[in-house]
Each structure stands twice: as C-alpha cells, then as structure tokens.
PDB file of C-alpha atoms in Angstrom:
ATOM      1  CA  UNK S 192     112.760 143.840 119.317  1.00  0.00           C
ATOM      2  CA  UNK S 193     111.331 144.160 115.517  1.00  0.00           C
ATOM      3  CA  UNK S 194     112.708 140.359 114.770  1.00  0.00           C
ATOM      4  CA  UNK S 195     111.299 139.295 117.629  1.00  0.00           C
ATOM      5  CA  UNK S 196     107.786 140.286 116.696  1.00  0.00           C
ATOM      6  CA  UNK S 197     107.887 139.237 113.511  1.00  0.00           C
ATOM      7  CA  UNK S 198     109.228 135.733 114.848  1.00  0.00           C
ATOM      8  CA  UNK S 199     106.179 135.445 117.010  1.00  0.00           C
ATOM      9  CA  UNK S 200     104.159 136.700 114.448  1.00  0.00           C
ATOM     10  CA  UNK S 201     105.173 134.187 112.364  1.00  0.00           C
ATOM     11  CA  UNK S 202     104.679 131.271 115.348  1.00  0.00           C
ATOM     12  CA  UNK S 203     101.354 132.398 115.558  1.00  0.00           C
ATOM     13  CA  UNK S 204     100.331 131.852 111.985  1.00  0.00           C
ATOM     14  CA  UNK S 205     102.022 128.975 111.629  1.00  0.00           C
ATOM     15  CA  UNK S 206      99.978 127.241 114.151  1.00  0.00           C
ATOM     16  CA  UNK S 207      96.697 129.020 112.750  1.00  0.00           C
ATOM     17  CA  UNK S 208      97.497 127.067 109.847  1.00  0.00           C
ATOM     18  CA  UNK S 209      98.485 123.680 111.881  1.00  0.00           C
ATOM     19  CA  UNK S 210      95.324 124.369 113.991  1.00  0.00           C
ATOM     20  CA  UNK S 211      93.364 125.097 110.410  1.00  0.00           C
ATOM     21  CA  UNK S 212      94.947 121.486 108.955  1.00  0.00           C
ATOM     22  CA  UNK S 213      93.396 119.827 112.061  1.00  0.00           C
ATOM     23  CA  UNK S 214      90.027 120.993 112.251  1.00  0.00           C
ATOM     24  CA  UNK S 215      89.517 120.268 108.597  1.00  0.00           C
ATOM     25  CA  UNK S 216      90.834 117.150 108.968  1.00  0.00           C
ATOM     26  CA  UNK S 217      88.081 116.227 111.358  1.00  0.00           C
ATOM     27  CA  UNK S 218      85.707 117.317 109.169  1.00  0.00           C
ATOM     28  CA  UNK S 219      86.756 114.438 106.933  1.00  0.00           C
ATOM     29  CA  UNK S 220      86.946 111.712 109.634  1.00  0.00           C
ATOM     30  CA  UNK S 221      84.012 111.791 111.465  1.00  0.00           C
ATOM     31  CA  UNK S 222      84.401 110.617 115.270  1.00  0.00           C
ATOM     32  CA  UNK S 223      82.527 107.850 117.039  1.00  0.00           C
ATOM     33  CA  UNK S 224      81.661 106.002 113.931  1.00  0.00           C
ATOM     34  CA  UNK S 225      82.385 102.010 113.181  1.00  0.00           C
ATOM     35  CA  UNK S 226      83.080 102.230 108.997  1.00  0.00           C
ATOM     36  CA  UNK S 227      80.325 100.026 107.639  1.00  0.00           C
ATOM     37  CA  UNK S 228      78.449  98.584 110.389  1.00  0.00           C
ATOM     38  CA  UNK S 229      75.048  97.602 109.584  1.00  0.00           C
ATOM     39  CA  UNK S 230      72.020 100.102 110.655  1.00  0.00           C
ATOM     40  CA  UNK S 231      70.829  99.548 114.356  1.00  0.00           C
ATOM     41  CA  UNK S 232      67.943  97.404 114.385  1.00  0.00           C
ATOM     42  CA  UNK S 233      69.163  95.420 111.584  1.00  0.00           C
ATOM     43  CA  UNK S 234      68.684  91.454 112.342  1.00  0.00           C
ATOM     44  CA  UNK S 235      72.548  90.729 111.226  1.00  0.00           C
ATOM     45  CA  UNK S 236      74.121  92.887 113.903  1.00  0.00           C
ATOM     46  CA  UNK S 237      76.504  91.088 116.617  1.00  0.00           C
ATOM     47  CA  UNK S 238      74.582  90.535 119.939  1.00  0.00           C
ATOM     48  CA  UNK S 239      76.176  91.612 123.102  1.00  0.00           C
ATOM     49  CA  UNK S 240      77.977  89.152 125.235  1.00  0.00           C
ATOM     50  CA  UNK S 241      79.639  89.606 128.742  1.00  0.00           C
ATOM     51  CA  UNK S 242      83.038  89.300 128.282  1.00  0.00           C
ATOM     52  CA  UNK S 243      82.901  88.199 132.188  1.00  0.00           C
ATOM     53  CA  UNK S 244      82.276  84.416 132.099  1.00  0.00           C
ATOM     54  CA  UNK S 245      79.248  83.199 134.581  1.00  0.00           C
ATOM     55  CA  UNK S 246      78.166  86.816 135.363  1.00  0.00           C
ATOM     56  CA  UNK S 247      81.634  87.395 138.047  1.00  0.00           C
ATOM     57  CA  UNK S 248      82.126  90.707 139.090  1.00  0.00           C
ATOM     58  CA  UNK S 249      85.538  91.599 138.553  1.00  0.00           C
ATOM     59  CA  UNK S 250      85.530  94.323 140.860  1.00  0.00           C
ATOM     60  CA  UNK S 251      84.427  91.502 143.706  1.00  0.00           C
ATOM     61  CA  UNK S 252      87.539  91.311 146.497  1.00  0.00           C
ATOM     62  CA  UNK S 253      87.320  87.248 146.048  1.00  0.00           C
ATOM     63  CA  UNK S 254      87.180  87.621 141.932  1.00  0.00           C
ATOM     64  CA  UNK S 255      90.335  85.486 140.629  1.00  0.00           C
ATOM     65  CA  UNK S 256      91.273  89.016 138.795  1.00  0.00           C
ATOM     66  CA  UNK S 257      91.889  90.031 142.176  1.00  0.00           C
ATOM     67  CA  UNK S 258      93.696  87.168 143.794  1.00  0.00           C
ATOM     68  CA  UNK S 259      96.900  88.172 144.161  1.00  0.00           C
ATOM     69  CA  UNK S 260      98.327  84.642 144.191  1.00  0.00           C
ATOM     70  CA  UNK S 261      97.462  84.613 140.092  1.00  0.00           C
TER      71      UNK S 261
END
C-alpha cells in the first residue's frame, strides 16, 4: 500500500508540474490576439465584406447551399 501512495503521489506532482508548464505558457501567448494587426481605427485596416455573395441567406431552405441536387 506504501508504493502505491508514493506512485500517486508522484502522479499528482507530475501533473502539478504539466499543469504549471501550461499556465505559464499562456502567459507567454496571449489569446485572442492577431500578431501585428494595425490599431482599430487605423485608415489601413481591411474592411469587412460578406463572404455571402448578393446578401443570400445561407440558412434560407431555397439557398443553393441547401439544394440538395448540388
């Protein structure tokens, strides 16, 4: 029963550690950030487009996304 503790002793820091590695590693890498995109409001950016051609609503039963014949 003694190895057996110190086995999941042992687990336990282990992933501690893992679990450690990770967090810190998100520190680093920030989330929901685009790496050197201009500042909003700057007259450079991209402007939006619909990436639905004439304004079609893809979710509409007669939309050619739904014809089933495609």
């Amino acid at each position: 029963m003694e190895n057996y503790d110190k086995q999941v002793e042992e687990q336990l820091l282990a992933e501690a550690r893992r679990n450690d590695e990770v967090r810190e590693a998100a520190r680093k890498q920030p989330q929901g950030r685009i790496a050197d995109a201009p500042p909003a409001g700057f007259d450079n950016r991209v402007s939006y487009s619909d990436p639905v051609a004439d304004g079609m609503d893809p979710t509409d039963p007669h939309s050619p996304e739904n014809d089933p014949k495609i």
